[in-house]
Every structure is written in C-alpha cells, then in structure tokens.
Short mmCIF file of C-alpha atoms in Angstrom, two decimals:
data_model
loop_
_atom_site.label_atom_id
_atom_site.label_comp_id
_atom_site.label_asym_id
_atom_site.label_seq_id
_atom_site.Cartn_x
_atom_site.Cartn_y
_atom_site.Cartn_z
CA UNK A 550 0.00 0.00 0.00
CA UNK A 551 2.73 2.47 0.99
CA UNK A 552 4.83 1.46 -2.00
CA UNK A 553 1.99 2.15 -4.45
CA UNK A 554 1.38 5.58 -2.85
CA UNK A 555 5.05 6.45 -3.27
CA UNK A 556 4.92 5.36 -6.93
CA UNK A 557 1.85 7.54 -7.52
CA UNK A 558 3.55 10.54 -5.92
CA UNK A 559 6.65 10.02 -8.06
CA UNK A 560 4.55 9.89 -11.24
CA UNK A 561 2.64 13.05 -10.24
CA UNK A 562 5.92 14.84 -9.54
CA UNK A 563 7.36 13.98 -12.97
CA UNK A 564 4.16 14.96 -14.78
CA UNK A 565 4.08 18.27 -12.91
CA UNK A 566 7.66 19.15 -13.83
CA UNK A 567 7.27 18.17 -17.50
CA UNK A 568 4.25 20.43 -18.14
CA UNK A 569 6.10 23.79 -18.00
CA UNK A 570 8.75 22.54 -20.40
CA UNK A 571 6.09 21.38 -22.83
CA UNK A 572 4.25 24.71 -22.52
CA UNK A 573 7.39 26.70 -23.39
CA UNK A 574 8.26 24.48 -26.33
CA UNK A 575 4.78 24.70 -27.82
CA UNK A 576 4.60 28.48 -27.30
CA UNK A 577 8.01 28.90 -28.94
CA UNK A 578 6.99 26.67 -31.86
CA UNK A 579 3.65 28.48 -32.23
CA UNK A 580 5.28 31.93 -32.36
CA UNK A 581 7.98 30.68 -34.73
CA UNK A 582 5.25 29.36 -37.05
CA UNK A 583 3.28 32.62 -36.82
CA UNK A 584 6.37 34.60 -37.81
CA UNK A 585 7.08 32.33 -40.78
CA UNK A 586 3.45 32.60 -41.93
CA UNK A 587 3.59 36.41 -41.61
CA UNK A 588 6.64 36.55 -43.90
CA UNK A 589 9.46 36.96 -41.38
CA UNK A 590 12.43 35.32 -43.07
CA UNK A 591 15.26 35.99 -40.62
CA UNK A 592 14.10 34.35 -37.38
CA UNK A 593 16.50 33.57 -34.57
CA UNK A 594 16.01 32.25 -31.04
CA UNK A 595 18.32 33.06 -28.12
CA UNK A 596 18.28 33.78 -24.39
CA UNK A 597 18.03 37.04 -22.47
CA UNK A 598 20.17 38.00 -19.52
CA UNK A 599 17.45 36.69 -17.18
CA UNK A 600 17.27 33.30 -18.94
CA UNK A 601 14.08 34.01 -20.88
CA UNK A 602 13.61 32.90 -24.48
CA UNK A 603 13.87 35.69 -27.07
CA UNK A 604 12.58 35.20 -30.62
CA UNK A 605 13.55 37.87 -33.17
CA UNK A 606 12.09 37.96 -36.66
CA UNK A 607 12.77 40.39 -39.52
CA UNK A 608 11.30 41.24 -42.89
CA UNK A 609 12.66 43.81 -45.29
CA UNK A 610 11.03 46.66 -43.37
CA UNK A 611 9.70 45.29 -40.04
CA UNK A 612 11.06 43.54 -36.94
CA UNK A 613 9.26 41.55 -34.23
CA UNK A 614 10.67 40.62 -30.83
CA UNK A 615 8.91 38.14 -28.54
CA UNK A 616 10.18 37.27 -25.05
CA UNK A 617 8.88 34.12 -23.30
CA UNK A 618 9.21 32.66 -19.84
CA UNK A 619 11.03 29.33 -20.46
CA UNK A 620 9.25 27.60 -17.57
CA UNK A 621 5.63 28.52 -18.32
CA UNK A 622 5.59 29.71 -21.94
CA UNK A 623 4.02 33.01 -20.85
CA UNK A 624 4.72 35.91 -23.21
CA UNK A 625 6.37 38.83 -21.39
CA UNK A 626 6.87 41.06 -24.40
CA UNK A 627 5.70 41.10 -28.02
CA UNK A 628 6.84 44.15 -29.99
CA UNK A 629 6.64 44.86 -33.70
CA UNK A 630 7.98 47.94 -35.41
CA UNK A 631 9.54 49.36 -38.54
CA UNK A 632 13.22 49.02 -39.28
CA UNK A 633 14.85 52.34 -40.01
CA UNK A 634 17.07 53.11 -42.98
CA UNK A 635 20.56 51.64 -42.96
CA UNK A 636 23.18 53.83 -41.31
CA UNK A 637 25.23 56.07 -43.52
CA UNK A 638 28.99 56.02 -43.36
CA UNK A 639 29.45 59.80 -43.27
CA UNK A 640 29.95 60.05 -39.51
CA UNK A 641 33.30 60.79 -37.86
CA UNK A 642 33.96 57.16 -36.89
CA UNK A 643 32.47 55.65 -40.08
CA UNK A 644 29.84 53.60 -38.26
CA UNK A 645 26.85 55.74 -39.19
CA UNK A 646 25.81 55.97 -35.54
CA UNK A 647 25.05 59.41 -34.16
CA UNK A 648 26.02 60.02 -30.56
#
C-alpha cells in the first residue's frame, strides 16, 4: 500500500515538472510558425540576460521581438515595429551611428 502511494507521488511529480517545459516548447513553436506565416524570413532564437527565451524575426522593413518565460511559456513582451534606414557612413567614426 505504501509502496503504491510512493509510486503515484513520483509519477505526479514527474508529470508536474514536465508540463512547464512542454508549454514553453509549444509556445516557442507556435510563435515561430506565426512569424514564418507572416513573412518573417530571418528568425532567430536566443536567451536574455534573465534566462528568458527571445525570438527575433525580420522582414525587409519590419522587426518583431517576442520574449517568453522558459518555464511557463508566458509571453512577457511582443513588440513589432519598422526598421529604419541603414546607417550612412558619413559620420566621424564611419559607423553611421550618431552620438
């Protein structure tokens, strides 16, 4: 009787810890698919300083950044905006960045 209760608790523990990982993976895959369907061709996935998942997609004139919690799949940030013109090289240091 005690042994079967311990086995049940172990199974519940493993199922509970697997759910957040599955949620993050499916959210990441869903957003990746949405970006591809919307025409974002340059899509990359990396990590933020706080360990969150960052997905960055670009088209010729727009960029989208989505930040997810890797444990729950919750979206913290979802920003889309235009990409400005490329920098010119006529600045003192040749980078095109004004400062």
